[in-house]
CSV table of C-alpha atoms in Angstrom, one decimal:
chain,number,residue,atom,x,y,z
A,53,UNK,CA,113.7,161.1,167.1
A,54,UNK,CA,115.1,162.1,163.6
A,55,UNK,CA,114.6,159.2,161.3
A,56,UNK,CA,117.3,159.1,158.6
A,57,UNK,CA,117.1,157.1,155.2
A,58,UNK,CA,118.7,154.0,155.3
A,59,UNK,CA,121.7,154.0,152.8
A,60,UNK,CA,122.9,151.0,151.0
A,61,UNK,CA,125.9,149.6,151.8
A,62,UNK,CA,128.4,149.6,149.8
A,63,UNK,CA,129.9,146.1,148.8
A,64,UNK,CA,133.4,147.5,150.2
A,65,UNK,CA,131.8,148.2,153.4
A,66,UNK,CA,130.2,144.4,153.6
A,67,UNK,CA,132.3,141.3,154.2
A,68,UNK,CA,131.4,138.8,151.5
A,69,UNK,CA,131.6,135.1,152.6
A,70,UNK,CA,131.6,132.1,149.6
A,71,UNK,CA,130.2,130.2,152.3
A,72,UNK,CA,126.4,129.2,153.2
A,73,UNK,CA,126.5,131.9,156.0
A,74,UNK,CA,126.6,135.1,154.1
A,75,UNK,CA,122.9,134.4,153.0
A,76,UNK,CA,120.5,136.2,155.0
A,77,UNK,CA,118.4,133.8,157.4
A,78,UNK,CA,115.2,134.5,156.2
A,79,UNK,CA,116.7,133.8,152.6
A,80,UNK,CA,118.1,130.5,153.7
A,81,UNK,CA,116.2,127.3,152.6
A,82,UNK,CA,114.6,124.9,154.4
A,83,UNK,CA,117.1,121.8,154.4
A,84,UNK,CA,115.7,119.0,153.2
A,85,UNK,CA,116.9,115.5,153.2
A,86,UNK,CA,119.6,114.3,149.9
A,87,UNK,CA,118.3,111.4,148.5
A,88,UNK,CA,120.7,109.4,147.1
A,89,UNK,CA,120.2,108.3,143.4
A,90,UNK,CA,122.1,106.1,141.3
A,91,UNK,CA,123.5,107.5,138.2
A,92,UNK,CA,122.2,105.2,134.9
A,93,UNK,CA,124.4,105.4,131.9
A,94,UNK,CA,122.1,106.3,129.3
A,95,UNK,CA,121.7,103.9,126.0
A,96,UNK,CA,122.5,105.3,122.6
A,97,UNK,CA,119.8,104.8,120.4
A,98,UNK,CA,119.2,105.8,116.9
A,99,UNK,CA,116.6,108.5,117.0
A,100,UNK,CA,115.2,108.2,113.9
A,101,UNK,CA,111.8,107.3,113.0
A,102,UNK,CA,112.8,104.2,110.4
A,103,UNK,CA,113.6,102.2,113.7
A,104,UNK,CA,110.6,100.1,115.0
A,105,UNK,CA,112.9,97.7,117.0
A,106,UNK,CA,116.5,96.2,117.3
A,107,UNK,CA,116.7,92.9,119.7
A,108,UNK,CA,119.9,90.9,120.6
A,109,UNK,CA,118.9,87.2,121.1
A,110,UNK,CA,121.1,84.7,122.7
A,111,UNK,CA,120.6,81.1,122.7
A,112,UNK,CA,116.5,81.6,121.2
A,113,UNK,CA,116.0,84.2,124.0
A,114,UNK,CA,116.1,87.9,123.7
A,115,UNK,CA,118.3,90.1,126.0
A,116,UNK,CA,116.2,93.1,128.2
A,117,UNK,CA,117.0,96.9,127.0
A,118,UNK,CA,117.4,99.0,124.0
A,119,UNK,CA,120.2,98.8,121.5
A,120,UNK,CA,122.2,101.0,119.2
A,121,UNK,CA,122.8,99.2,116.1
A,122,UNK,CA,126.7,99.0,116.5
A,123,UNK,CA,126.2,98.2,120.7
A,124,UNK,CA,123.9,95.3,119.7
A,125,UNK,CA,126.5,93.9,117.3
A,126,UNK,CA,129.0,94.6,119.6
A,127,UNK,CA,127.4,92.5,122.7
A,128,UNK,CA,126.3,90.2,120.0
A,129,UNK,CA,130.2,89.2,118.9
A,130,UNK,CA,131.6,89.5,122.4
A,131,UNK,CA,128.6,86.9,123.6
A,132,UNK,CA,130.0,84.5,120.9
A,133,UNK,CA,133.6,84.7,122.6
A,134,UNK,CA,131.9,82.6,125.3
A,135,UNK,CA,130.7,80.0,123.2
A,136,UNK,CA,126.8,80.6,122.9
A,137,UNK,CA,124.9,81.5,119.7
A,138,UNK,CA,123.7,85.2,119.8
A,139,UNK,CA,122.4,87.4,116.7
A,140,UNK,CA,121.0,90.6,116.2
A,141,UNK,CA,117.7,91.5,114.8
A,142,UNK,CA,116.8,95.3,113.4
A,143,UNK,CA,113.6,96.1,111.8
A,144,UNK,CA,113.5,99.3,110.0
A,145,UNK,CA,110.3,101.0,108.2
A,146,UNK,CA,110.6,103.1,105.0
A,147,UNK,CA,114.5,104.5,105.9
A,148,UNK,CA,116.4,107.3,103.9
A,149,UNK,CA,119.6,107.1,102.4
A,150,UNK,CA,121.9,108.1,105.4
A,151,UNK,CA,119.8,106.1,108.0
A,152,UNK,CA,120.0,103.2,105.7
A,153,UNK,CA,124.3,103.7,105.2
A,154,UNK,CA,124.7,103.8,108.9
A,155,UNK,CA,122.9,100.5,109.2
A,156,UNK,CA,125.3,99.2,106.4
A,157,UNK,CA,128.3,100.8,107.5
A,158,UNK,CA,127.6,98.6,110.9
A,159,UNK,CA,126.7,95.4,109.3
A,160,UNK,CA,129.4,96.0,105.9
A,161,UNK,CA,125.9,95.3,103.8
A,162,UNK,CA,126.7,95.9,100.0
A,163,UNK,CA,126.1,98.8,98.2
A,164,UNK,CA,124.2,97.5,95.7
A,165,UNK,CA,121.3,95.6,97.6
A,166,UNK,CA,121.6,98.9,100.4
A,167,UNK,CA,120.3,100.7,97.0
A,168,UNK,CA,117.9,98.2,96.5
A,169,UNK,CA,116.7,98.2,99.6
A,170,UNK,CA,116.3,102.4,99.5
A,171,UNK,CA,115.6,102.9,96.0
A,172,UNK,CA,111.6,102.2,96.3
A,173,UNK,CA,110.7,103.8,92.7
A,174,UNK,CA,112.1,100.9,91.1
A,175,UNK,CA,109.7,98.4,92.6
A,176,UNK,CA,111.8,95.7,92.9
A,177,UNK,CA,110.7,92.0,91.9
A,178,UNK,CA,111.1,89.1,94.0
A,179,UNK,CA,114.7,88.2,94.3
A,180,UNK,CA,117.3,86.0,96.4
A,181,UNK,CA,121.2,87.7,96.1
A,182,UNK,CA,124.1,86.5,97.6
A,183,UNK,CA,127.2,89.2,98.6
A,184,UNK,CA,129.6,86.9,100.0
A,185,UNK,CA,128.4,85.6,103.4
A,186,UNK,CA,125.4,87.6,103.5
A,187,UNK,CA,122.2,86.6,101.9
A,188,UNK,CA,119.5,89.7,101.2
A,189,UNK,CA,115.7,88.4,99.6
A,190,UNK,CA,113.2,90.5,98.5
A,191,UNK,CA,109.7,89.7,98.9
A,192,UNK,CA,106.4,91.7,97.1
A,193,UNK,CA,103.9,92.0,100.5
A,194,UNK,CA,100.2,92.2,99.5
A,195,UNK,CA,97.1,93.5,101.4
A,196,UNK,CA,93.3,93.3,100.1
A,197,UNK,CA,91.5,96.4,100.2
A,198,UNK,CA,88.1,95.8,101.8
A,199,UNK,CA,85.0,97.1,99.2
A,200,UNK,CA,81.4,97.0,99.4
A,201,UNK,CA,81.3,96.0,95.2
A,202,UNK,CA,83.5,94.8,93.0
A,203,UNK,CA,81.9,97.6,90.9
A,204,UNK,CA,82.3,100.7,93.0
A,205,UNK,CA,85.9,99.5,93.7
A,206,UNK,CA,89.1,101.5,92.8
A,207,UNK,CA,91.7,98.8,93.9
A,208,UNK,CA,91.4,95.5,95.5
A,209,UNK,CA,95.1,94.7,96.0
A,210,UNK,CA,97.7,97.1,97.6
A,211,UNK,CA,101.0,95.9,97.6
A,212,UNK,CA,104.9,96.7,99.1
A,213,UNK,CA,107.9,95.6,100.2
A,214,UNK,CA,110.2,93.6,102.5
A,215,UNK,CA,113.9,93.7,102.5
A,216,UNK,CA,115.6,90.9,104.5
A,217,UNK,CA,119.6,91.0,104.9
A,218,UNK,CA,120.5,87.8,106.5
A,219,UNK,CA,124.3,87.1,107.7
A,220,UNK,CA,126.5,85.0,110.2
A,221,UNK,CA,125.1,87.0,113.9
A,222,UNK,CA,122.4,89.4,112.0
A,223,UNK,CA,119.0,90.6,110.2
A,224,UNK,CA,118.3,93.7,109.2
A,225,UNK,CA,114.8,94.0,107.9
A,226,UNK,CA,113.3,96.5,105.4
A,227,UNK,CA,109.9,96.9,104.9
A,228,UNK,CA,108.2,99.7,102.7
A,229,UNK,CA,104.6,100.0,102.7
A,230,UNK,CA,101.8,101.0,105.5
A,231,UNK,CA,100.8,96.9,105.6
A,232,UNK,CA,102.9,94.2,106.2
A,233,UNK,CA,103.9,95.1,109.5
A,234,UNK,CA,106.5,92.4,111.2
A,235,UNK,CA,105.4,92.9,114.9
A,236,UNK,CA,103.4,89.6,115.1
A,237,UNK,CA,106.3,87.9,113.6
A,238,UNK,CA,108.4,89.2,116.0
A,239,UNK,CA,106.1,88.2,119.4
A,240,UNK,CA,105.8,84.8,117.7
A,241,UNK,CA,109.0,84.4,117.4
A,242,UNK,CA,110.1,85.8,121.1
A,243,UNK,CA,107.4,83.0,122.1
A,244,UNK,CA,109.3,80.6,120.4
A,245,UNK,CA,112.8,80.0,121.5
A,246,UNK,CA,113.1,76.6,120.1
A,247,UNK,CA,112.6,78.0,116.4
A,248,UNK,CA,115.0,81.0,117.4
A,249,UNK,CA,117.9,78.4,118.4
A,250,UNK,CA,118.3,77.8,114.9
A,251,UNK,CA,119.5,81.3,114.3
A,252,UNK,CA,119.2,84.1,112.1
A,253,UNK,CA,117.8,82.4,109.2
A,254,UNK,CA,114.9,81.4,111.0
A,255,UNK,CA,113.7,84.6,111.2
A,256,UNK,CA,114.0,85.0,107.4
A,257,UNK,CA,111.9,81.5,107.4
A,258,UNK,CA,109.2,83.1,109.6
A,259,UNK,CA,109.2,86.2,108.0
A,260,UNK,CA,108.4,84.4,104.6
A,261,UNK,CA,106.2,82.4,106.1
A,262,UNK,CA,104.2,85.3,107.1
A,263,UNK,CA,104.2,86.8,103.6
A,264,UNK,CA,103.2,84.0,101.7
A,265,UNK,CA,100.1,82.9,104.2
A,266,UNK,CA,99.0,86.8,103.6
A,267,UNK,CA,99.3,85.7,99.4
A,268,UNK,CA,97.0,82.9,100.6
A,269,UNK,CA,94.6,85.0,102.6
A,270,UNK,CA,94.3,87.9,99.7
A,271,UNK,CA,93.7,85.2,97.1
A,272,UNK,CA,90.9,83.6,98.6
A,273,UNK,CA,89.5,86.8,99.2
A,274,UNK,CA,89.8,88.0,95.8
A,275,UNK,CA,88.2,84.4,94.8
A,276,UNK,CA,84.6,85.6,96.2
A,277,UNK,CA,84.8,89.3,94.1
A,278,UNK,CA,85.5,86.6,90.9
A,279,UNK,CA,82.5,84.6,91.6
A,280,UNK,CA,80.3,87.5,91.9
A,281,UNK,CA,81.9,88.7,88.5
A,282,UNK,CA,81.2,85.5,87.0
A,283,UNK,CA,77.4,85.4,88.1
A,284,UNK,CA,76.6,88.8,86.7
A,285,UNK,CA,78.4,88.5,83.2
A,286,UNK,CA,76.6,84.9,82.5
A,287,UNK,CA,73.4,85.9,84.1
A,288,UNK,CA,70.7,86.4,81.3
A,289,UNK,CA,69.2,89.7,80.5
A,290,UNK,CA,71.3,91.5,83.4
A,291,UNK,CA,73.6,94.5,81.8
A,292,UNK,CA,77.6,93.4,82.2
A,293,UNK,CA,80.1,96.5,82.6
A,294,UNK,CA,83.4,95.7,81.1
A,295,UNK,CA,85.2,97.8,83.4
A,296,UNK,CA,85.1,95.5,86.9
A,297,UNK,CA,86.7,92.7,85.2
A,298,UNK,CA,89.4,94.6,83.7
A,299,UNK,CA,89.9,95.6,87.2
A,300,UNK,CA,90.3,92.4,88.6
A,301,UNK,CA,92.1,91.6,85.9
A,302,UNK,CA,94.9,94.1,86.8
A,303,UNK,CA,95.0,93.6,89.9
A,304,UNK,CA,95.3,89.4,89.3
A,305,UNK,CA,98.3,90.8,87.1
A,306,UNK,CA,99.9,93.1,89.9
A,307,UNK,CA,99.4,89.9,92.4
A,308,UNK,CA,101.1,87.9,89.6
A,309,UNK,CA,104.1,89.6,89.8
A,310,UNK,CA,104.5,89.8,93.3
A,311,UNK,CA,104.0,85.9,93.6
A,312,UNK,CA,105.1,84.0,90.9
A,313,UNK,CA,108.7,84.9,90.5
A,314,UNK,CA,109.6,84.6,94.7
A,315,UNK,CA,109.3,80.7,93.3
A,316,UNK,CA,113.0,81.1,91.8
A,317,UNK,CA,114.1,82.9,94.9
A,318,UNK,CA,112.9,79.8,96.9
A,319,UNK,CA,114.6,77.4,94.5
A,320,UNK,CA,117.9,79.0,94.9
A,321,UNK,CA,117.9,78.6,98.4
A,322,UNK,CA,117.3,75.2,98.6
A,323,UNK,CA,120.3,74.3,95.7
A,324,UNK,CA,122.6,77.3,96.0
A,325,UNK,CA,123.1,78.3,100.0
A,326,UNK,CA,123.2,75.1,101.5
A,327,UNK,CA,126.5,76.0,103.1
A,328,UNK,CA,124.8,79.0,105.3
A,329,UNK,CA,121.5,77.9,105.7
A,330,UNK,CA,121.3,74.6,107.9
A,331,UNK,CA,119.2,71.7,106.6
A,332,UNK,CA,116.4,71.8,109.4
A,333,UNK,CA,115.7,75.5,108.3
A,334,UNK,CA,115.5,74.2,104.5
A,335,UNK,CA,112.5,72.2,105.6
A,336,UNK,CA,110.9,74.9,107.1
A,337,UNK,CA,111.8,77.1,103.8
A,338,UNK,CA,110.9,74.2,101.9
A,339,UNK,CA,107.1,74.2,103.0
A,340,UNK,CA,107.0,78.4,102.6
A,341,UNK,CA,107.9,76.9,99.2
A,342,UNK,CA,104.8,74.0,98.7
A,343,UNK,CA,102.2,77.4,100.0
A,344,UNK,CA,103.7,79.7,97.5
A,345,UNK,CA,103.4,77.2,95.0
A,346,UNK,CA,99.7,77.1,95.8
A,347,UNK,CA,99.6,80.3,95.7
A,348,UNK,CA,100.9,80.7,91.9
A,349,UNK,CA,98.2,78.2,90.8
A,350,UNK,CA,95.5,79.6,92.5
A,351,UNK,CA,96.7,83.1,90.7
A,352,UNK,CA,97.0,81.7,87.5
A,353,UNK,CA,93.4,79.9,87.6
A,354,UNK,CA,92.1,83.9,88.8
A,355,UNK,CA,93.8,84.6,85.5
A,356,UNK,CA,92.5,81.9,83.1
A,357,UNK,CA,89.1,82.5,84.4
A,358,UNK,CA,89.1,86.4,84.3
A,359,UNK,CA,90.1,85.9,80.4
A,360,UNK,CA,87.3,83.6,80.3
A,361,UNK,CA,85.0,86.8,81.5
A,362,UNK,CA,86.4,89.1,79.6
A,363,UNK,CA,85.9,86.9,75.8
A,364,UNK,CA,82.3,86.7,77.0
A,365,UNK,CA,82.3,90.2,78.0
A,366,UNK,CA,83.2,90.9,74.7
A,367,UNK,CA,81.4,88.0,72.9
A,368,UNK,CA,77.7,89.9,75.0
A,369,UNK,CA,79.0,93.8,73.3
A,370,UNK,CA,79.3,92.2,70.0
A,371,UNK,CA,75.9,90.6,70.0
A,372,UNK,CA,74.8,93.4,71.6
A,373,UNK,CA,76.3,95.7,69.1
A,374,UNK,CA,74.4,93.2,66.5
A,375,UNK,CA,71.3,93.4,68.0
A,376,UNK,CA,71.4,97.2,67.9
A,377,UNK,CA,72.4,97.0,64.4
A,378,UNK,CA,69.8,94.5,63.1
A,379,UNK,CA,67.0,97.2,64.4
A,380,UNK,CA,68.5,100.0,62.7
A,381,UNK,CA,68.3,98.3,59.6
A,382,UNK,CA,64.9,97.0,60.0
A,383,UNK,CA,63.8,101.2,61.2
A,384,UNK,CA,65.5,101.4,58.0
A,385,UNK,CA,64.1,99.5,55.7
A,386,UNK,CA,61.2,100.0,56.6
A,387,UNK,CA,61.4,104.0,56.3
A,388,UNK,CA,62.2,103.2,53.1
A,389,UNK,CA,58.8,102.5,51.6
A,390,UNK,CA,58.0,105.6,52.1
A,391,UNK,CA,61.1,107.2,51.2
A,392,UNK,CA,60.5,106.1,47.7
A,393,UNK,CA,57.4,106.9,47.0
A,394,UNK,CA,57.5,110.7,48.5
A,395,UNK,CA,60.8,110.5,46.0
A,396,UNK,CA,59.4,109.3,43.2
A,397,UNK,CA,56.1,111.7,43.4
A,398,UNK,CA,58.4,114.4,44.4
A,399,UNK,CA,59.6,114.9,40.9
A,400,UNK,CA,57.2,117.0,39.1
A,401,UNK,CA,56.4,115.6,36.0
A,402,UNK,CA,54.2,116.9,33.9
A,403,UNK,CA,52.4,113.5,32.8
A,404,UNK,CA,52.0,111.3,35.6
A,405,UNK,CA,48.1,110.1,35.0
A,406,UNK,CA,47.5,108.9,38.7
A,407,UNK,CA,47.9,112.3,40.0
A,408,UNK,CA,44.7,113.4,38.4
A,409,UNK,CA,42.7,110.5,39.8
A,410,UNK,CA,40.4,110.8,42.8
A,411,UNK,CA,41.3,108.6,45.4
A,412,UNK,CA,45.1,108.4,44.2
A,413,UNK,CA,46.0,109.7,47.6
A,414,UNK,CA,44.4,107.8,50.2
A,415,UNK,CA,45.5,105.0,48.1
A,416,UNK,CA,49.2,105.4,47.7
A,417,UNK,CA,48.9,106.0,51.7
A,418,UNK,CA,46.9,103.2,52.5
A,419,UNK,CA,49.6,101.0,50.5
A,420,UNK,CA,52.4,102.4,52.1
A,421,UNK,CA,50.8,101.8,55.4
A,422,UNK,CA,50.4,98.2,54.1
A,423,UNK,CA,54.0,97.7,53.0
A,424,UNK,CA,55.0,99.1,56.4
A,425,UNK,CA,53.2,97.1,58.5
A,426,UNK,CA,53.9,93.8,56.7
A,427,UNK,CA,57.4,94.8,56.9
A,428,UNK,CA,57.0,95.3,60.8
A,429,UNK,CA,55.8,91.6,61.0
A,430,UNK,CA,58.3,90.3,59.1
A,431,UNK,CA,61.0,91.7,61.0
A,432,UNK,CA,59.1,91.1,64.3
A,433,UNK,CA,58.7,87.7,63.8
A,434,UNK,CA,62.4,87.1,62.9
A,435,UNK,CA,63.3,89.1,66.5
A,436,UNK,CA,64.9,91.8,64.6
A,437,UNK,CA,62.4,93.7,66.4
């Protein structure tokens, strides 16, 4: 039997079917079972990296899911048509320009503090500004650099920033720096419904809070790398370096700043925005106000005390420097002796009688050795050697 080639068939010659049944049978899957799964509308969230959390809470507890800036507001003022107290709370971390307008654009922040709040070159100083209902404070965050000496130390005190914007149903926080995270202010204050009842401002209350107990922490801290300052440069015979305390010093002055002035701040809030900040949250801000107050003093008792070092650092170079100088001139002097007489005999004359005696040598030697060494004891004695 001939065997012929099998020719393909042309797609004239083949009747095509849409259907399931023009596949080949051995091309056919296995059917399997549909399982039936629910479609989930997905959640618009901002996917940017300044984000670290955005949280609607209603009546002191927080809703469950993820929110968009604009969908948490939203739920936020349609919860308020019932009747119950909601706000929103969005912490961002180190945010550009256009991450930081689409925040404001949501929550109409003004321009002004949104440059603020971007602007990080300009370190800003501890402030409290009011844009119409909207309240935005600036607080200096601190962190103490762990050091094995004072002495080996490049920097003792690292500082940054944290933005708060505080309105009606919101609070958008800004915080600049790798320290001073807000996590552990945020799972105390989810723990705490009671304290969240009173509404957005007591997050700005537990957010300074937080802040000023860390100004607390780094000053006693900074208190023990004083003390060990202070034991070296009045210890006797011990070598003081200058440079340590100057350290301390400047760090002391960069802690300065970052406390001292957030005292104004606090006074404004208690006399000037008692119309959007309720009284029982003024109590609350009111004993942030008593730490940072402690605070300051402790700061400024660092800084009394470190000028105290450094005028005795000074006062130990300049007797030091006297010391060293009161040697020189005794070397000096007594180099002098002789100087004078190898001067005197180095003249040539042609008449000088003792030249021509015997034991003029050995005795012009053994008196300057004489002179010398009375010299010696006379400046030895008077500690000048």
């Amino acid at each position: 039997m001939e065997h012929r080639p099998v020719r393909p068939a042309l797609r004239s010659e083949v009747e095509v079917s849409s259907g399931f049944d023009a596949v080949p049978e051995s091309l056919r899957p296995i059917a399997r079972p549909r399982v039936y799964e629910p479609h989930v509308h997905p959640i618009s969230i901002p996917n940017n990296d300044a984000l670290v959390d955005c949280g609607v809470y209603v009546e002191g507890q927080r809703l469950p899911g993820k929110y968009s800036y604009a969908a948490a507001l939203s739920k936020v003022r349609e919860i308020e048509l019932t009747g119950q107290e909601a706000f929103v709370w969005v912490g961002l971390h180190e945010p550009d320009e256009s991450q930081m307008q689409d925040v404001a654009d949501v929550f109409g922040l003004h321009p002004l503090a949104v440059e603020d709040a971007v602007n990080i070159h300009h370190h800003q100083r501890p402030k409290l500004d009011r844009y119409d209902e909207t309240l935005f404070l600036v607080l200096k965050t601190v962190n103490y650099v762990p050091h094995e000496s004072v002495v080996l130390a490049r920097q003792i005190v690292e500082t940054g920033e944290v933005m708060i914007f505080v309105g009606k149903d919101f609070v958008v926080t800004v915080r600049h720096g790798e320290h001073g995270g807000l996590s552990e202010v945020r799972k105390r204050m989810d723990a705490d419904p009671e304290h969240l009842r009173l509404g957005p401002y007591a997050v700005m209350h537990a957010i300074s809070d937080h802040v000023v107990d860390h100004y607390l922490a780094v000053t006693s801290l900074m208190e023990s790398d004083i003390d060990s300052i202070e034991e070296v440069a009045f210890a006797p015979g011990r070598k003081l370096d200058v440079e340590p305390i100057y350290l301390l010093k400047r760090e002391v002055v960069e802690l300065r700043r970052c406390v001292i002035p957030l005292g104004v701040a606090f006074q404004r809030i208690q006399n000037e925005n008692k119309d959007l900040i309720s009284k029982e949250v003024r109590r609350y801000l009111r004993d942030v106000s008593d730490h940072q107050t402690e605070a300051a003093d402790q700061i400024a008792s660092y800084d009394d005390m470190l000028n105290s070092l450094v005028q005795a650092a000074l006062a130990r170079v300049g007797m030091q420097q006297n010391n060293d100088m009161r040697k020189i001139s005794a070397v000096a002097a007594i180099l002098a002796v002789p100087t004078l007489v190898a001067a005197i005999y180095g003249m040539n004359f042609h008449f000088m009688p003792e030249l021509s005696w015997t034991w003029s040598y050995p005795a012009l030697m053994g008196l300057m050795a004489v002179v010398c060494l009375v010299l010696y004891w006379q400046f030895r004695n008077r500690n000048w050697l």
